Short mmCIF file of C-alpha atoms in Angstrom, two decimals:
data_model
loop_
_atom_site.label_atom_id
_atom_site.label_comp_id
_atom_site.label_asym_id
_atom_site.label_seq_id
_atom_site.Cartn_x
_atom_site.Cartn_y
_atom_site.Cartn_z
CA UNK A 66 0.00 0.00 0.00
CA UNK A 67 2.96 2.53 0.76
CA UNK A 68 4.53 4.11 -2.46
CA UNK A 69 7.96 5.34 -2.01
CA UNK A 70 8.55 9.12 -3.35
CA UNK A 71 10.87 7.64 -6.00
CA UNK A 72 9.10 4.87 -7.00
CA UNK A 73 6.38 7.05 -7.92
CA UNK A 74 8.53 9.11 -10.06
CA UNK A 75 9.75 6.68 -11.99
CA UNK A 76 5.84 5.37 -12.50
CA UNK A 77 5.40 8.63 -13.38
CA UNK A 78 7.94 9.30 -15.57
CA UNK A 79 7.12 6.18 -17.49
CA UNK A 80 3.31 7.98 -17.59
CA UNK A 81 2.00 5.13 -15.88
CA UNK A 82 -0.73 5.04 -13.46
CA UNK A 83 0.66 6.43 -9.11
CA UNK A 84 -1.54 3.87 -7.83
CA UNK A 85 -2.42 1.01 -9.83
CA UNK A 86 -6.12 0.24 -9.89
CA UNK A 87 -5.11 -3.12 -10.27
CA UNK A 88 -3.35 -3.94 -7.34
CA UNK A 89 -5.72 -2.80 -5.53
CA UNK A 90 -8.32 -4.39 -6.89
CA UNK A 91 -6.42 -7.52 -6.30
CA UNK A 92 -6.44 -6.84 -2.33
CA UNK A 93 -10.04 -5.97 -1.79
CA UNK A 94 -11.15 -8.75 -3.73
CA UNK A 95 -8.88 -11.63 -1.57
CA UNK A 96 -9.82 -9.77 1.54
CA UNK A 97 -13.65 -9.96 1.12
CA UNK A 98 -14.82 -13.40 -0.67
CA UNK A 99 -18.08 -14.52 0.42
CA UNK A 100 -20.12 -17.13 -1.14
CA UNK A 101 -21.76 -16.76 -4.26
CA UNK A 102 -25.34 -16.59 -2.44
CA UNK A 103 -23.83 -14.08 -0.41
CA UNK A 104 -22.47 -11.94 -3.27
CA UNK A 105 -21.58 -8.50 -2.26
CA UNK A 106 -23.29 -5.57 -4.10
CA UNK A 107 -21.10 -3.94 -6.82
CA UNK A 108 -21.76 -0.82 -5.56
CA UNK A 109 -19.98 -1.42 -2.44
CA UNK A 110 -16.97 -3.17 -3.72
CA UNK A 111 -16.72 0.01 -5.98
CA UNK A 112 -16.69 1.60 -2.49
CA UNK A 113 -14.13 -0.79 -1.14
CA UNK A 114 -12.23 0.21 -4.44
CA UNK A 115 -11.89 3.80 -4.18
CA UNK A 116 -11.39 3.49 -0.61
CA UNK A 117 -8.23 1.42 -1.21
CA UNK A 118 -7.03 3.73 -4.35
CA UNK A 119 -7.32 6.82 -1.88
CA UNK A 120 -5.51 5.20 0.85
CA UNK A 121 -2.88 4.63 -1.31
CA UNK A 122 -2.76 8.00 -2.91
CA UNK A 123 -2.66 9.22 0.83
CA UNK A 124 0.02 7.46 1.70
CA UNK A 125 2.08 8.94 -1.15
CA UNK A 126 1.33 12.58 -0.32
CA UNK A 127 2.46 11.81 2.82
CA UNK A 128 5.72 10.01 2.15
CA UNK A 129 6.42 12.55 -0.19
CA UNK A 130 5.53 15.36 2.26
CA UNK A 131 8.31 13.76 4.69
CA UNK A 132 10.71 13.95 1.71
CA UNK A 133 10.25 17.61 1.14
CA UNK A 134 10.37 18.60 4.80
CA UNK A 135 13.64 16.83 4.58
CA UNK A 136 15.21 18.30 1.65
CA UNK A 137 13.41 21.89 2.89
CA UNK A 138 16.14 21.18 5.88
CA UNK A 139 18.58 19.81 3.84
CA UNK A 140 18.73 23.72 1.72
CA UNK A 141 18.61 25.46 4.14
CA UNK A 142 21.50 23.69 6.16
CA UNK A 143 23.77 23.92 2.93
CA UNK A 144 23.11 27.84 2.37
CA UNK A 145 24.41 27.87 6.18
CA UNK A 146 27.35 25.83 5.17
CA UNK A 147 28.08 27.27 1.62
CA UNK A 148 27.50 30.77 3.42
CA UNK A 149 30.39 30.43 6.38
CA UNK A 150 32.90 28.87 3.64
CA UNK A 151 32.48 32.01 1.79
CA UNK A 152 33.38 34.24 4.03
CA UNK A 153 36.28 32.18 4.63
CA UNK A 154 37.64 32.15 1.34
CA UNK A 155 37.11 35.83 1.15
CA UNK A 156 38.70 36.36 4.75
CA UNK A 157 41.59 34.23 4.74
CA UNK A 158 43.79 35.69 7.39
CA UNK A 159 40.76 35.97 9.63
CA UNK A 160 39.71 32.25 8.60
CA UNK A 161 43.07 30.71 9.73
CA UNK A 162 43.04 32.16 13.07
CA UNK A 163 39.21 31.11 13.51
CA UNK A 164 38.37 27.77 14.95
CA UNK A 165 34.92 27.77 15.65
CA UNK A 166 34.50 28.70 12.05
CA UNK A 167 35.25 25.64 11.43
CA UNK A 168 33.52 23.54 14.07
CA UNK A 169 30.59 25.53 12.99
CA UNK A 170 30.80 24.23 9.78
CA UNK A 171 31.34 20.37 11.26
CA UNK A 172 28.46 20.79 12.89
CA UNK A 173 26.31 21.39 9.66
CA UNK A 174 28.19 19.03 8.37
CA UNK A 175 27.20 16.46 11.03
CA UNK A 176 23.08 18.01 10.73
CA UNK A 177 23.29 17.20 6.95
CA UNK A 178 24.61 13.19 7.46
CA UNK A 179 21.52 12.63 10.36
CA UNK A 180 19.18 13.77 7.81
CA UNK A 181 17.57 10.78 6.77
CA UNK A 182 14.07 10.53 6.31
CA UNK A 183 11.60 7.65 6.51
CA UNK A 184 8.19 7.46 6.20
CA UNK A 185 6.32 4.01 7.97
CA UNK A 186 9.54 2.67 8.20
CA UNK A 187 10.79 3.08 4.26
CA UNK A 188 13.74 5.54 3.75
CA UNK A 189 13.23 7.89 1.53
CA UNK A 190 16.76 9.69 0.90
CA UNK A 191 19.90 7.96 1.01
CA UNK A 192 23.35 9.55 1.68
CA UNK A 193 23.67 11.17 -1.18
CA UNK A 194 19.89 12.75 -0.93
CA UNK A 195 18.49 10.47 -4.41
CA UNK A 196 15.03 9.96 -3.95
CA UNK A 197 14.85 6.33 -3.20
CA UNK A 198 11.80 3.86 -4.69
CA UNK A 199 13.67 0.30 -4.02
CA UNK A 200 17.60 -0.39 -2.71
CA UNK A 201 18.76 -0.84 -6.25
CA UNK A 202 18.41 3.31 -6.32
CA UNK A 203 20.16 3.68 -3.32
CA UNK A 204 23.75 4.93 -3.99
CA UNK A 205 26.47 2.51 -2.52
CA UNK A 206 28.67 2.97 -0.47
CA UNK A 207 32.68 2.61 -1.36
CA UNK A 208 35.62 0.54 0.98
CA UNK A 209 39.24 -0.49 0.15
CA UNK A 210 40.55 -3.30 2.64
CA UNK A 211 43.19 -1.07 4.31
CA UNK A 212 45.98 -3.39 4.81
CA UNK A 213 45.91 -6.37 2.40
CA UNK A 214 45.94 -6.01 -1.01
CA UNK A 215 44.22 -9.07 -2.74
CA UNK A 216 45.13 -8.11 -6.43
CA UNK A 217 48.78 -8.86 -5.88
CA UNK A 218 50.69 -11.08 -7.96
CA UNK A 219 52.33 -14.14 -6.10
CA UNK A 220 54.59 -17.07 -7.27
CA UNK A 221 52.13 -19.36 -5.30
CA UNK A 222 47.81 -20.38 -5.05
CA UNK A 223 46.47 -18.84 -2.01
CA UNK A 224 43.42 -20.27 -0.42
CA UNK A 225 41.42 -17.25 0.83
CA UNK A 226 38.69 -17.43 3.21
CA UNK A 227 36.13 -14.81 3.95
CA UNK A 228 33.69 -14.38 6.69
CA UNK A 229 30.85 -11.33 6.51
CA UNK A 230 28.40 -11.54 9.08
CA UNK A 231 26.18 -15.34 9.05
CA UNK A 232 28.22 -15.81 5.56
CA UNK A 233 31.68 -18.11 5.18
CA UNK A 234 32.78 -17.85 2.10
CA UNK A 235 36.27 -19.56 0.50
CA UNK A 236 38.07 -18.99 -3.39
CA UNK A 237 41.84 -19.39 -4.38
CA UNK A 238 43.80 -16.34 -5.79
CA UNK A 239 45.97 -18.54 -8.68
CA UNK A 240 49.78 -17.59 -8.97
CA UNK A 241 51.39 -15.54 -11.53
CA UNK A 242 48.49 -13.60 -12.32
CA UNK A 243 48.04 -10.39 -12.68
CA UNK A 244 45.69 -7.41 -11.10
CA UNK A 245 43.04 -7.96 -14.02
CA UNK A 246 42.69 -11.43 -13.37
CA UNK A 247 43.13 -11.91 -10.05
CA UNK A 248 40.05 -8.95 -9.83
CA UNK A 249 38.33 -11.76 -12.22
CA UNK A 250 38.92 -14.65 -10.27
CA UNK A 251 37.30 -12.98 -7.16
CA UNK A 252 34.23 -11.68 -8.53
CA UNK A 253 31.86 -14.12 -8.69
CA UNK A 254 32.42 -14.79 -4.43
CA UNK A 255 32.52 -10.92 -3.57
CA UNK A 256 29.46 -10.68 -5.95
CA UNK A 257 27.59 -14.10 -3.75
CA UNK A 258 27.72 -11.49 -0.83
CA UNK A 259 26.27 -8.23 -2.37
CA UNK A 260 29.74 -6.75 -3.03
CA UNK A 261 31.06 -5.34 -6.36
CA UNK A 262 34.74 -4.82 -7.10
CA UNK A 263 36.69 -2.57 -9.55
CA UNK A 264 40.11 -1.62 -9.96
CA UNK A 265 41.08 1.94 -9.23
CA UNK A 266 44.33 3.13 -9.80
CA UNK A 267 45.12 -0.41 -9.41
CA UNK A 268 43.52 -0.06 -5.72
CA UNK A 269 40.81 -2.89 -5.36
CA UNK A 270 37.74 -0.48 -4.24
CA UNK A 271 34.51 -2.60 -2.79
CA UNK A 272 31.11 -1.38 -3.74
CA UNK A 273 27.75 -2.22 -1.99
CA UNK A 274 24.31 -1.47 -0.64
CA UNK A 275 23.26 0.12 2.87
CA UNK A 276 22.50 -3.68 4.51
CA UNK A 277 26.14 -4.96 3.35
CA UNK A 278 27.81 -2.09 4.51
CA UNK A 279 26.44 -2.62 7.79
CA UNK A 280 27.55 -5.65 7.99
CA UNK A 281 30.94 -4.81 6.83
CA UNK A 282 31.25 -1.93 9.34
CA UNK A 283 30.87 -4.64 11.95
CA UNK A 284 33.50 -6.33 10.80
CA UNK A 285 34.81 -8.78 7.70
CA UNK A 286 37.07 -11.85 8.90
CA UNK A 287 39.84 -12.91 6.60
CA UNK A 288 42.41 -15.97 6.19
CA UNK A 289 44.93 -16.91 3.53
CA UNK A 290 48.06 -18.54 3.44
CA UNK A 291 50.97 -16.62 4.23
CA UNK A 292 50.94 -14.84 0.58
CA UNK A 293 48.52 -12.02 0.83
CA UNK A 294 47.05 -12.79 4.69
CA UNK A 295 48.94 -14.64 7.94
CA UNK A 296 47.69 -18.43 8.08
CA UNK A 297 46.14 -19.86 11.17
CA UNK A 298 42.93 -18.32 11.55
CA UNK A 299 40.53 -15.95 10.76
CA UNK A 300 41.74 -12.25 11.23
CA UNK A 301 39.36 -8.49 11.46
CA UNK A 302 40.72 -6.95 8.14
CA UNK A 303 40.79 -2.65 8.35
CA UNK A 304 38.72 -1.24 5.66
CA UNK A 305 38.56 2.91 5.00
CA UNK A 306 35.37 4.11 3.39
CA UNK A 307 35.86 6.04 0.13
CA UNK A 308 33.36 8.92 -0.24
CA UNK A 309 31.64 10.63 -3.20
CA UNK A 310 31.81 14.02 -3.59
CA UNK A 311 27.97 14.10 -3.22
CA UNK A 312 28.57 12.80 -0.09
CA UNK A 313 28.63 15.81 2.83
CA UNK A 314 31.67 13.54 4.61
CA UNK A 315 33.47 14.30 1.52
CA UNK A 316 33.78 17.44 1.75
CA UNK A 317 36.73 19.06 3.15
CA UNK A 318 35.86 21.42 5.88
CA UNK A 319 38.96 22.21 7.92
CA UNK A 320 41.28 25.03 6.02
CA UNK A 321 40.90 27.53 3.44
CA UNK A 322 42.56 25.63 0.47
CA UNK A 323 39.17 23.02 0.97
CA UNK A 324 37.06 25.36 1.06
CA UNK A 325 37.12 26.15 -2.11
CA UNK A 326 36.49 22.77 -3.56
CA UNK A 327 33.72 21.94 -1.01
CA UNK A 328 32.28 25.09 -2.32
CA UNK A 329 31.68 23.74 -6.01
CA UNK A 330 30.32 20.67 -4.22
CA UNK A 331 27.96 22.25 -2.18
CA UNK A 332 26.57 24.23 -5.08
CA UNK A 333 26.08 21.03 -7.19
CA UNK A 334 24.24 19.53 -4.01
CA UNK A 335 21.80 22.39 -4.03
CA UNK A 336 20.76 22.07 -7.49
CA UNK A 337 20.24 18.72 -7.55
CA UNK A 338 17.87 18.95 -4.02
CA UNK A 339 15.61 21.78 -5.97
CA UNK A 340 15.72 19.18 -8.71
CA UNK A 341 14.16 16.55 -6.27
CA UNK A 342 11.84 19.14 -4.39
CA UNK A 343 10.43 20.31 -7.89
CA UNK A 344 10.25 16.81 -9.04
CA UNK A 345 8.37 15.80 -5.88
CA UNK A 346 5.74 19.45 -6.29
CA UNK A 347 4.95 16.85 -10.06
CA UNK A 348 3.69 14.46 -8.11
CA UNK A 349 1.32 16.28 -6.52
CA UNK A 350 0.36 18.06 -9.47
CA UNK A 351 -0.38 14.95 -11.10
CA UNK A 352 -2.02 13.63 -7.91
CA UNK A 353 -4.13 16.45 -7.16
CA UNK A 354 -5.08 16.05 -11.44
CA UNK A 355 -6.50 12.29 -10.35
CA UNK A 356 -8.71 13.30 -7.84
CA UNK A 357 -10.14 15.88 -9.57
CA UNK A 358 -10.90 13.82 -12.35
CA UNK A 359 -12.73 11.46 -9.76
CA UNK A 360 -14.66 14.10 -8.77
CA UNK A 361 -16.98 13.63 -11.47
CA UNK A 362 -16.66 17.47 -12.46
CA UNK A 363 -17.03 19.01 -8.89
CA UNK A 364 -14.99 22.48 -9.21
CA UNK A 365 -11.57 23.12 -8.11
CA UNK A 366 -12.02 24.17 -4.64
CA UNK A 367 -14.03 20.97 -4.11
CA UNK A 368 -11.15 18.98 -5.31
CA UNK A 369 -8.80 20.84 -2.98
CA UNK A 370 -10.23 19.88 0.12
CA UNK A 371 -10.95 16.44 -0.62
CA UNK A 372 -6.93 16.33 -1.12
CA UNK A 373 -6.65 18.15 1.92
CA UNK A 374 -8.68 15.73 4.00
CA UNK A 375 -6.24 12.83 2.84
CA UNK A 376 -3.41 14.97 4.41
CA UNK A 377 -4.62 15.45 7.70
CA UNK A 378 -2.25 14.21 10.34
CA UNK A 379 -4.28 11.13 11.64
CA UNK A 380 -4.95 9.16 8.71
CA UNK A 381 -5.87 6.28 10.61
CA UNK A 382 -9.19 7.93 12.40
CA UNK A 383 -10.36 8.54 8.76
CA UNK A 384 -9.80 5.57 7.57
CA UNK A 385 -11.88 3.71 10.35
CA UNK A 386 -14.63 6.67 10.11
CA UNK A 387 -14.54 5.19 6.06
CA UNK A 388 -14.84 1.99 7.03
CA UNK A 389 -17.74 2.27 9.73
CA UNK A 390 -19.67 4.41 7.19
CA UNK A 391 -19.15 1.89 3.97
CA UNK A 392 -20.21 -0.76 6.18
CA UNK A 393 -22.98 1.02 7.65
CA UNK A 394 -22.11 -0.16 11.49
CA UNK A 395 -21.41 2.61 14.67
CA UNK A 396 -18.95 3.15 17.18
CA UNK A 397 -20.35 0.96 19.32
CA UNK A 398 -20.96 -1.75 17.11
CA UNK A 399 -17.19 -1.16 16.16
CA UNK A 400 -15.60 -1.39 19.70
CA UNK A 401 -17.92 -4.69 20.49
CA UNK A 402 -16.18 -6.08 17.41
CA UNK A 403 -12.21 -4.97 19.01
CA UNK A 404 -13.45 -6.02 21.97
#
């Protein structure tokens, strides 16, 4: 029933229906069969129809309202920061000597990486503030094992095995190899736990999804024999995160010289989030264009509070009000049935 913000972009930008009649068609029908003597009237599963369509238009408002609440914050705590590295770069001398110019501009920093937004559990921004509508939107994140380097060539096979979290996983690194095809030969395991490699520089750099990166963060256990990793047993291998320059963690906010290049960052940022918000202000164009269509020609003012009574802040108490009506049963009839 809950539509993320971006997955209803991208249903929209394919000009496909927000909230497919169909689905929820499906729902109502599995959730009230009756006998066939006991048919219920068409007119009220129409009822039970729209009911379930307007829920789920509800639900998308709302989501989406969270998002743009979020990113509202998100603007405002980037003119802050683009603001104070101005004046730095135009105040050098004064800049150098100033400290809590700069833990100022940590602490946005810091406001800007706890803004993450959910809405009935689903996030709806990830790190780099996309619009999310399923994980495979989410932008990864980026680690390099800090002190082994698996894409070294070696005169001998090592037999590597890896632990991350539940998972035990084992492959052999073949001698006389080189980066290329060493990177090759570990794929496919790397891949069997939601990890993607590439060669950087000819640095191995990891690549994977919120969930794995939790897990990795806790820890990833390693083994080899005595080529590339000490033999014996499993080991805690260091990994460093490598950050985007989307990503506010990136961004160097200590001395003048970063300044500058944060600045160019933080101005690509803030086009991209008034990209989102208008994208998001679509939606609800396009939303507010349904209902008014299933108005059956009531004027515009009509239409606007009907959308306005889906956005109230206690959905729920509406919903059972709809219920109790389209069922024709009271409040007390209602509580003997919880009860």
């Amino acid at each position: 029933m809950i539509k993320g913000v971006g997955e209803s972009l991208n249903v929209m930008r394919q000009s496909q229906s927000l909230a497919p009649a169909a689905a929820a068609t499906g729902v109502v029908s599995s959730q009230f069969e009756t006998p066939a003597q006991h048919a219920i009237p068409k007119h009220r599963l129409d009822s039970y129809q729209r009911w379930a369509k307007a829920t789920a238009e509800q639900h998308s408002i709302s989501a989406s309202q969270v998002t743009l609440q979020a990113l509202a914050q998100a603007k405002q705590l980037l003119q802050q920061l683009s603001k104070l590295l101005q004046s730095a770069v135009q105040d050098e001398l004064q800049a150098r000597q100033n400290d809590k110019l700069w833990d100022t501009a940590e602490t946005l920093r810091q406001q800007l990486l706890e803004l993450k937004p959910q809405y009935q559990g689903i996030q709806l921004l990830d790190h780099h503030f996309n619009l999310l509508s399923s994980s495979a939107n989410a932008a990864m994140h980026a680690f390099v094992f800090k002190s082994v380097d698996l894409c070294a060539p070696k005169e001998r096979d090592e037999k590597i095995t890896l632990q991350l979290g539940r998972k035990a996983l084992a492959f052999t690194l073949s001698a006389r190899l080189n980066r290329q095809q060493l990177l090759q030969q570990m794929q496919p395991t790397f891949e069997r736990l939601g990890i993607s490699l590439e060669l950087v520089a000819d640095e191995l750099v990891c690549k994977t999804h919120t969930a794995v990166w939790q897990q990795v963060c806790e820890g990833v256990l390693m083994m080899g024999e005595g080529q590339r990793l000490p033999a014996g047993e499993l080991r805690q291998i260091r990994i460093e995160a490598k950050y985007h320059w989307q990503d506010p963690r990136e961004w160097g906010l200590s001395a003048v010289e970063q300044a500058r290049a944060s600045l160019a960052k933080i101005a690509k940022t803030q086009q991209k989030i008034a990209g989102q918000a208008n994208e998001i202000s679509a939606i609800h164009q396009v939303l507010l264009a349904r209902i008014k269509a299933s108005s059956q020609g009531k004027d515009t003012q009509v239409a606007l509070n009907y959308l306005d009574k889906y956005m109230r802040p206690q959905p729920f108490s509406y919903q059972m009000t709809s219920l109790m009506a389209q069922s024709n049963t009271n409040r007390d009839q209602v509580g003997a049935l919880l009860g």
